[in-house]
């Protein structure tokens, strides 16, 4: 019995504790990202934003969550029940499982797998299912159109994201996320790969269905797009999933291009536990910066037209990222710096 | 070890069950969703075998791209389910015949299966721990099998171009944005300043 506990029970308990330690702060971050979004948009539009519930409106996300929890879950009579309920669950679950491979500091990661970046790419390419299933199962024209748009959009922009990731991988020579961060000790990849960084950021906006690429929601034409028919907690799960995906995309951007947990010029004033906190703080600061850029984009840009969206993805980003990938490979081969 | 065995049986059972559901589900969209589940379980089996690169590629390519397109098409079909079920018995003999032929072919193939000399020894030899899955596959694909690999790529490219050529038709009635023309437009082409005196307008 003790043997069984040591070989299976204890590792399982530790892993579960680690999962909780990642997910609870993540959900808090999601809640306060919605608050940050409303505050940033308000500041951009010279308004005050939420300021009634609690000091500076800080309890507003909790009030919103409670409100959604108290509402009735309405399932349309023509809906495909099982798929209708599964769709938000899948969206939310996928936005959480991706965090298993995100390194917060050297060695501070739940699963340090060899193919970490491929895992992230796979999970983010699955995100389309929640949306497409929601669109189809609602049995509503608006939701269906939103789902179709989203599927086409995410498949299109995944291609250029893939090429961007491959060009980073060529330089690093490893699919492991910690290796990718460690490889940026000399210079963050945002500088040598600047065009790819921009392509990745914009494709990330499209992949998370954020403004200016929020056509799947398109509230002025499709009411609310794929989640028109959703209410209460099913809606809340979509909402949480969308914001968790934004945070994930910002984490991916910081890991691939902004040096993850590395401080600029590798400044390391602390030792011991403080050093870990210092590294994690830089990681979170970079994520916060990328997230702010997401919100900034929403405050600044008008929504793209559908044909413009497709042209940007297929006729601008795809050739550009393909060319840059070839150029990176050629540079690495001719300088003899190709990774292992 | 026992956990791995349990995981294997779980993945295998889910894969087979969802494979059965793919052909027996009433709703074609459900069929596609079960197909995705089958792909997923196969990816799980790959992970158990230690082939994590293949597992991820399976999820990215089949689940993330191919099945999305399946779902895309199937969702838009307007299918009468009752009518669909009526044809089932009619097509059963043909389906059974195709299945039998496939089974016979498989049996013939496995009957003549010869393991390459040296393969069992190579399989038993431990993989060097420094060599990752991805690097090992890459070195093999781009050295020993580079011609086969490139040929496969060329075949896929031809198929892709063929599909586009066969299905693409230019629609003269569609109104598209011509950016070059918009950019080239000058003020003189569109705008004329007219001095209108009071009382002389219209």
PDB file of N, CA, C and O in Angstrom, chain B residues 137-185:
ATOM      1  N   UNK B 137      13.146  11.642 -36.315  1.00  0.00           N
ATOM      2  CA  UNK B 137      12.279  11.565 -37.496  1.00  0.00           C
ATOM      3  C   UNK B 137      12.830  12.425 -38.620  1.00  0.00           C
ATOM      4  O   UNK B 137      12.857  12.010 -39.776  1.00  0.00           O
ATOM      5  N   UNK B 138      13.269  13.633 -38.261  1.00  0.00           N
ATOM      6  CA  UNK B 138      13.773  14.568 -39.266  1.00  0.00           C
ATOM      7  C   UNK B 138      14.988  14.019 -39.984  1.00  0.00           C
ATOM      8  O   UNK B 138      15.057  14.029 -41.214  1.00  0.00           O
ATOM      9  N   UNK B 139      15.946  13.492 -39.216  1.00  0.00           N
ATOM     10  CA  UNK B 139      17.153  12.966 -39.860  1.00  0.00           C
ATOM     11  C   UNK B 139      16.809  11.803 -40.776  1.00  0.00           C
ATOM     12  O   UNK B 139      17.363  11.687 -41.868  1.00  0.00           O
ATOM     13  N   UNK B 140      15.872  10.969 -40.344  1.00  0.00           N
ATOM     14  CA  UNK B 140      15.498   9.820 -41.170  1.00  0.00           C
ATOM     15  C   UNK B 140      14.796  10.271 -42.450  1.00  0.00           C
ATOM     16  O   UNK B 140      15.118   9.821 -43.543  1.00  0.00           O
ATOM     17  N   UNK B 141      13.843  11.209 -42.299  1.00  0.00           N
ATOM     18  CA  UNK B 141      13.042  11.646 -43.448  1.00  0.00           C
ATOM     19  C   UNK B 141      13.901  12.364 -44.480  1.00  0.00           C
ATOM     20  O   UNK B 141      13.689  12.208 -45.677  1.00  0.00           O
ATOM     21  N   UNK B 142      14.858  13.166 -44.014  1.00  0.00           N
ATOM     22  CA  UNK B 142      15.607  13.996 -44.962  1.00  0.00           C
ATOM     23  C   UNK B 142      16.906  13.343 -45.424  1.00  0.00           C
ATOM     24  O   UNK B 142      17.675  13.957 -46.143  1.00  0.00           O
ATOM     25  N   UNK B 143      17.186  12.115 -44.991  1.00  0.00           N
ATOM     26  CA  UNK B 143      18.364  11.433 -45.520  1.00  0.00           C
ATOM     27  C   UNK B 143      17.949  10.175 -46.280  1.00  0.00           C
ATOM     28  O   UNK B 143      17.951  10.166 -47.502  1.00  0.00           O
ATOM     29  N   UNK B 144      17.478   9.144 -45.550  1.00  0.00           N
ATOM     30  CA  UNK B 144      17.152   7.877 -46.191  1.00  0.00           C
ATOM     31  C   UNK B 144      15.963   7.987 -47.125  1.00  0.00           C
ATOM     32  O   UNK B 144      15.944   7.391 -48.186  1.00  0.00           O
ATOM     33  N   UNK B 145      14.934   8.741 -46.671  1.00  0.00           N
ATOM     34  CA  UNK B 145      13.681   8.715 -47.407  1.00  0.00           C
ATOM     35  C   UNK B 145      13.404  10.045 -48.073  1.00  0.00           C
ATOM     36  O   UNK B 145      12.267  10.412 -48.276  1.00  0.00           O
ATOM     37  N   UNK B 146      14.460  10.779 -48.426  1.00  0.00           N
ATOM     38  CA  UNK B 146      14.233  12.141 -48.918  1.00  0.00           C
ATOM     39  C   UNK B 146      13.467  12.138 -50.234  1.00  0.00           C
ATOM     40  O   UNK B 146      12.585  12.966 -50.436  1.00  0.00           O
ATOM     41  N   UNK B 147      13.735  11.153 -51.131  1.00  0.00           N
ATOM     42  CA  UNK B 147      13.027  11.153 -52.419  1.00  0.00           C
ATOM     43  C   UNK B 147      11.560  10.827 -52.225  1.00  0.00           C
ATOM     44  O   UNK B 147      10.688  11.491 -52.791  1.00  0.00           O
ATOM     45  N   UNK B 148      11.297   9.792 -51.400  1.00  0.00           N
ATOM     46  CA  UNK B 148       9.900   9.439 -51.140  1.00  0.00           C
ATOM     47  C   UNK B 148       9.168  10.617 -50.499  1.00  0.00           C
ATOM     48  O   UNK B 148       8.031  10.943 -50.862  1.00  0.00           O
ATOM     49  N   UNK B 149       9.846  11.286 -49.568  1.00  0.00           N
ATOM     50  CA  UNK B 149       9.242  12.402 -48.855  1.00  0.00           C
ATOM     51  C   UNK B 149       8.905  13.533 -49.808  1.00  0.00           C
ATOM     52  O   UNK B 149       7.787  14.059 -49.818  1.00  0.00           O
ATOM     53  N   UNK B 150       9.878  13.887 -50.671  1.00  0.00           N
ATOM     54  CA  UNK B 150       9.658  14.978 -51.613  1.00  0.00           C
ATOM     55  C   UNK B 150       8.593  14.606 -52.639  1.00  0.00           C
ATOM     56  O   UNK B 150       7.793  15.448 -53.050  1.00  0.00           O
ATOM     57  N   UNK B 151       8.579  13.317 -53.046  1.00  0.00           N
ATOM     58  CA  UNK B 151       7.557  12.890 -54.000  1.00  0.00           C
ATOM     59  C   UNK B 151       6.174  13.030 -53.392  1.00  0.00           C
ATOM     60  O   UNK B 151       5.236  13.503 -54.046  1.00  0.00           O
ATOM     61  N   UNK B 152       6.046  12.619 -52.124  1.00  0.00           N
ATOM     62  CA  UNK B 152       4.752  12.745 -51.451  1.00  0.00           C
ATOM     63  C   UNK B 152       4.313  14.210 -51.434  1.00  0.00           C
ATOM     64  O   UNK B 152       3.155  14.531 -51.710  1.00  0.00           O
ATOM     65  N   UNK B 153       5.274  15.102 -51.150  1.00  0.00           N
ATOM     66  CA  UNK B 153       4.962  16.526 -51.138  1.00  0.00           C
ATOM     67  C   UNK B 153       4.503  16.999 -52.496  1.00  0.00           C
ATOM     68  O   UNK B 153       3.510  17.725 -52.620  1.00  0.00           O
ATOM     69  N   UNK B 154       5.199  16.539 -53.564  1.00  0.00           N
ATOM     70  CA  UNK B 154       4.832  16.960 -54.922  1.00  0.00           C
ATOM     71  C   UNK B 154       3.449  16.454 -55.279  1.00  0.00           C
ATOM     72  O   UNK B 154       2.646  17.180 -55.873  1.00  0.00           O
ATOM     73  N   UNK B 155       3.127  15.199 -54.885  1.00  0.00           N
ATOM     74  CA  UNK B 155       1.801  14.646 -55.177  1.00  0.00           C
ATOM     75  C   UNK B 155       0.720  15.481 -54.508  1.00  0.00           C
ATOM     76  O   UNK B 155      -0.299  15.836 -55.119  1.00  0.00           O
ATOM     77  N   UNK B 156       0.964  15.847 -53.244  1.00  0.00           N
ATOM     78  CA  UNK B 156      -0.006  16.667 -52.521  1.00  0.00           C
ATOM     79  C   UNK B 156      -0.190  18.019 -53.199  1.00  0.00           C
ATOM     80  O   UNK B 156      -1.310  18.521 -53.329  1.00  0.00           O
ATOM     81  N   UNK B 157       0.921  18.602 -53.644  1.00  0.00           N
ATOM     82  CA  UNK B 157       0.854  19.910 -54.297  1.00  0.00           C
ATOM     83  C   UNK B 157       0.029  19.825 -55.568  1.00  0.00           C
ATOM     84  O   UNK B 157      -0.840  20.668 -55.825  1.00  0.00           O
ATOM     85  N   UNK B 158       0.281  18.752 -56.366  1.00  0.00           N
ATOM     86  CA  UNK B 158      -0.466  18.578 -57.617  1.00  0.00           C
ATOM     87  C   UNK B 158      -1.951  18.417 -57.307  1.00  0.00           C
ATOM     88  O   UNK B 158      -2.808  19.018 -57.969  1.00  0.00           O
ATOM     89  N   UNK B 159      -2.258  17.610 -56.275  1.00  0.00           N
ATOM     90  CA  UNK B 159      -3.660  17.404 -55.912  1.00  0.00           C
ATOM     91  C   UNK B 159      -4.314  18.721 -55.513  1.00  0.00           C
ATOM     92  O   UNK B 159      -5.449  19.017 -55.895  1.00  0.00           O
ATOM     93  N   UNK B 160      -3.565  19.538 -54.775  1.00  0.00           N
ATOM     94  CA  UNK B 160      -4.116  20.811 -54.313  1.00  0.00           C
ATOM     95  C   UNK B 160      -4.399  21.731 -55.490  1.00  0.00           C
ATOM     96  O   UNK B 160      -5.490  22.299 -55.610  1.00  0.00           O
ATOM     97  N   UNK B 161      -3.394  21.831 -56.402  1.00  0.00           N
ATOM     98  CA  UNK B 161      -3.581  22.710 -57.556  1.00  0.00           C
ATOM     99  C   UNK B 161      -4.721  22.181 -58.414  1.00  0.00           C
ATOM    100  O   UNK B 161      -5.560  22.938 -58.910  1.00  0.00           O
ATOM    101  N   UNK B 162      -4.776  20.833 -58.567  1.00  0.00           N
ATOM    102  CA  UNK B 162      -5.847  20.233 -59.349  1.00  0.00           C
ATOM    103  C   UNK B 162      -7.217  20.579 -58.793  1.00  0.00           C
ATOM    104  O   UNK B 162      -8.124  20.967 -59.535  1.00  0.00           O
ATOM    105  N   UNK B 163      -7.359  20.490 -57.471  1.00  0.00           N
ATOM    106  CA  UNK B 163      -8.647  20.800 -56.848  1.00  0.00           C
ATOM    107  C   UNK B 163      -9.034  22.245 -57.107  1.00  0.00           C
ATOM    108  O   UNK B 163     -10.188  22.555 -57.423  1.00  0.00           O
ATOM    109  N   UNK B 164      -8.045  23.146 -57.012  1.00  0.00           N
ATOM    110  CA  UNK B 164      -8.356  24.561 -57.227  1.00  0.00           C
ATOM    111  C   UNK B 164      -8.743  24.802 -58.679  1.00  0.00           C
ATOM    112  O   UNK B 164      -9.734  25.466 -58.982  1.00  0.00           O
ATOM    113  N   UNK B 165      -7.968  24.198 -59.616  1.00  0.00           N
ATOM    114  CA  UNK B 165      -8.243  24.407 -61.038  1.00  0.00           C
ATOM    115  C   UNK B 165      -9.627  23.880 -61.389  1.00  0.00           C
ATOM    116  O   UNK B 165     -10.387  24.506 -62.129  1.00  0.00           O
ATOM    117  N   UNK B 166      -9.999  22.699 -60.840  1.00  0.00           N
ATOM    118  CA  UNK B 166     -11.272  22.091 -61.202  1.00  0.00           C
ATOM    119  C   UNK B 166     -12.458  22.871 -60.645  1.00  0.00           C
ATOM    120  O   UNK B 166     -13.517  22.913 -61.260  1.00  0.00           O
ATOM    121  N   UNK B 167     -12.298  23.453 -59.462  1.00  0.00           N
ATOM    122  CA  UNK B 167     -13.473  24.057 -58.828  1.00  0.00           C
ATOM    123  C   UNK B 167     -13.523  25.566 -58.969  1.00  0.00           C
ATOM    124  O   UNK B 167     -14.579  26.145 -58.787  1.00  0.00           O
ATOM    125  N   UNK B 168     -12.412  26.184 -59.300  1.00  0.00           N
ATOM    126  CA  UNK B 168     -12.426  27.646 -59.323  1.00  0.00           C
ATOM    127  C   UNK B 168     -13.099  28.155 -60.594  1.00  0.00           C
ATOM    128  O   UNK B 168     -12.798  27.706 -61.686  1.00  0.00           O
ATOM    129  N   UNK B 169     -14.031  29.055 -60.426  1.00  0.00           N
ATOM    130  CA  UNK B 169     -14.589  29.730 -61.597  1.00  0.00           C
ATOM    131  C   UNK B 169     -14.678  31.203 -61.264  1.00  0.00           C
ATOM    132  O   UNK B 169     -15.036  31.581 -60.155  1.00  0.00           O
ATOM    133  N   UNK B 170     -14.332  32.022 -62.245  1.00  0.00           N
ATOM    134  CA  UNK B 170     -14.401  33.463 -62.014  1.00  0.00           C
ATOM    135  C   UNK B 170     -15.845  33.900 -62.172  1.00  0.00           C
ATOM    136  O   UNK B 170     -16.521  33.506 -63.118  1.00  0.00           O
ATOM    137  N   UNK B 171     -16.286  34.678 -61.221  1.00  0.00           N
ATOM    138  CA  UNK B 171     -17.659  35.175 -61.295  1.00  0.00           C
ATOM    139  C   UNK B 171     -17.611  36.621 -61.716  1.00  0.00           C
ATOM    140  O   UNK B 171     -17.174  37.470 -60.951  1.00  0.00           O
ATOM    141  N   UNK B 172     -18.054  36.900 -62.946  1.00  0.00           N
ATOM    142  CA  UNK B 172     -17.953  38.283 -63.426  1.00  0.00           C
ATOM    143  C   UNK B 172     -18.877  39.229 -62.658  1.00  0.00           C
ATOM    144  O   UNK B 172     -18.632  40.436 -62.635  1.00  0.00           O
ATOM    145  N   UNK B 173     -19.928  38.670 -62.030  1.00  0.00           N
ATOM    146  CA  UNK B 173     -20.884  39.561 -61.382  1.00  0.00           C
ATOM    147  C   UNK B 173     -20.480  39.951 -59.970  1.00  0.00           C
ATOM    148  O   UNK B 173     -21.107  40.820 -59.375  1.00  0.00           O
ATOM    149  N   UNK B 174     -19.417  39.302 -59.418  1.00  0.00           N
ATOM    150  CA  UNK B 174     -19.071  39.640 -58.042  1.00  0.00           C
ATOM    151  C   UNK B 174     -18.307  40.966 -58.005  1.00  0.00           C
ATOM    152  O   UNK B 174     -17.461  41.234 -58.854  1.00  0.00           O
ATOM    153  N   UNK B 175     -18.654  41.780 -57.043  1.00  0.00           N
ATOM    154  CA  UNK B 175     -18.026  43.093 -56.926  1.00  0.00           C
ATOM    155  C   UNK B 175     -16.876  42.996 -55.944  1.00  0.00           C
ATOM    156  O   UNK B 175     -17.067  42.721 -54.771  1.00  0.00           O
ATOM    157  N   UNK B 176     -15.672  43.176 -56.452  1.00  0.00           N
ATOM    158  CA  UNK B 176     -14.510  43.056 -55.576  1.00  0.00           C
ATOM    159  C   UNK B 176     -13.843  44.396 -55.427  1.00  0.00           C
ATOM    160  O   UNK B 176     -13.942  45.261 -56.302  1.00  0.00           O
ATOM    161  N   UNK B 177     -13.140  44.517 -54.318  1.00  0.00           N
ATOM    162  CA  UNK B 177     -12.411  45.751 -54.065  1.00  0.00           C
ATOM    163  C   UNK B 177     -11.146  45.748 -54.913  1.00  0.00           C
ATOM    164  O   UNK B 177     -10.383  44.783 -54.883  1.00  0.00           O
ATOM    165  N   UNK B 178     -10.946  46.809 -55.723  1.00  0.00           N
ATOM    166  CA  UNK B 178      -9.694  46.898 -56.483  1.00  0.00           C
ATOM    167  C   UNK B 178      -8.862  47.992 -55.838  1.00  0.00           C
ATOM    168  O   UNK B 178      -9.060  49.193 -56.078  1.00  0.00           O
ATOM    169  N   UNK B 179      -7.911  47.544 -55.044  1.00  0.00           N
ATOM    170  CA  UNK B 179      -7.169  48.499 -54.227  1.00  0.00           C
ATOM    171  C   UNK B 179      -6.325  49.415 -55.088  1.00  0.00           C
ATOM    172  O   UNK B 179      -6.264  50.621 -54.860  1.00  0.00           O
ATOM    173  N   UNK B 180      -5.699  48.849 -56.156  1.00  0.00           N
ATOM    174  CA  UNK B 180      -4.823  49.653 -57.011  1.00  0.00           C
ATOM    175  C   UNK B 180      -5.618  50.809 -57.615  1.00  0.00           C
ATOM    176  O   UNK B 180      -5.156  51.954 -57.656  1.00  0.00           O
ATOM    177  N   UNK B 181      -6.850  50.479 -58.023  1.00  0.00           N
ATOM    178  CA  UNK B 181      -7.660  51.513 -58.644  1.00  0.00           C
ATOM    179  C   UNK B 181      -8.042  52.586 -57.624  1.00  0.00           C
ATOM    180  O   UNK B 181      -8.042  53.787 -57.926  1.00  0.00           O
ATOM    181  N   UNK B 182      -8.337  52.142 -56.399  1.00  0.00           N
ATOM    182  CA  UNK B 182      -8.698  53.108 -55.356  1.00  0.00           C
ATOM    183  C   UNK B 182      -7.536  54.030 -55.047  1.00  0.00           C
ATOM    184  O   UNK B 182      -7.710  55.236 -54.867  1.00  0.00           O
ATOM    185  N   UNK B 183      -6.336  53.426 -54.989  1.00  0.00           N
ATOM    186  CA  UNK B 183      -5.171  54.219 -54.625  1.00  0.00           C
ATOM    187  C   UNK B 183      -4.824  55.186 -55.746  1.00  0.00           C
ATOM    188  O   UNK B 183      -4.419  56.331 -55.502  1.00  0.00           O
ATOM    189  N   UNK B 184      -5.023  54.712 -57.011  1.00  0.00           N
ATOM    190  CA  UNK B 184      -4.625  55.535 -58.147  1.00  0.00           C
ATOM    191  C   UNK B 184      -5.609  56.686 -58.396  1.00  0.00           C
ATOM    192  O   UNK B 184      -5.325  57.573 -59.195  1.00  0.00           O
ATOM    193  N   UNK B 185      -6.728  56.664 -57.727  1.00  0.00           N
ATOM    194  CA  UNK B 185      -7.748  57.683 -57.968  1.00  0.00           C
ATOM    195  C   UNK B 185      -7.260  59.059 -57.523  1.00  0.00           C
ATOM    196  O   UNK B 185      -6.706  59.201 -56.434  1.00  0.00           O
TER     197      UNK B 185
END
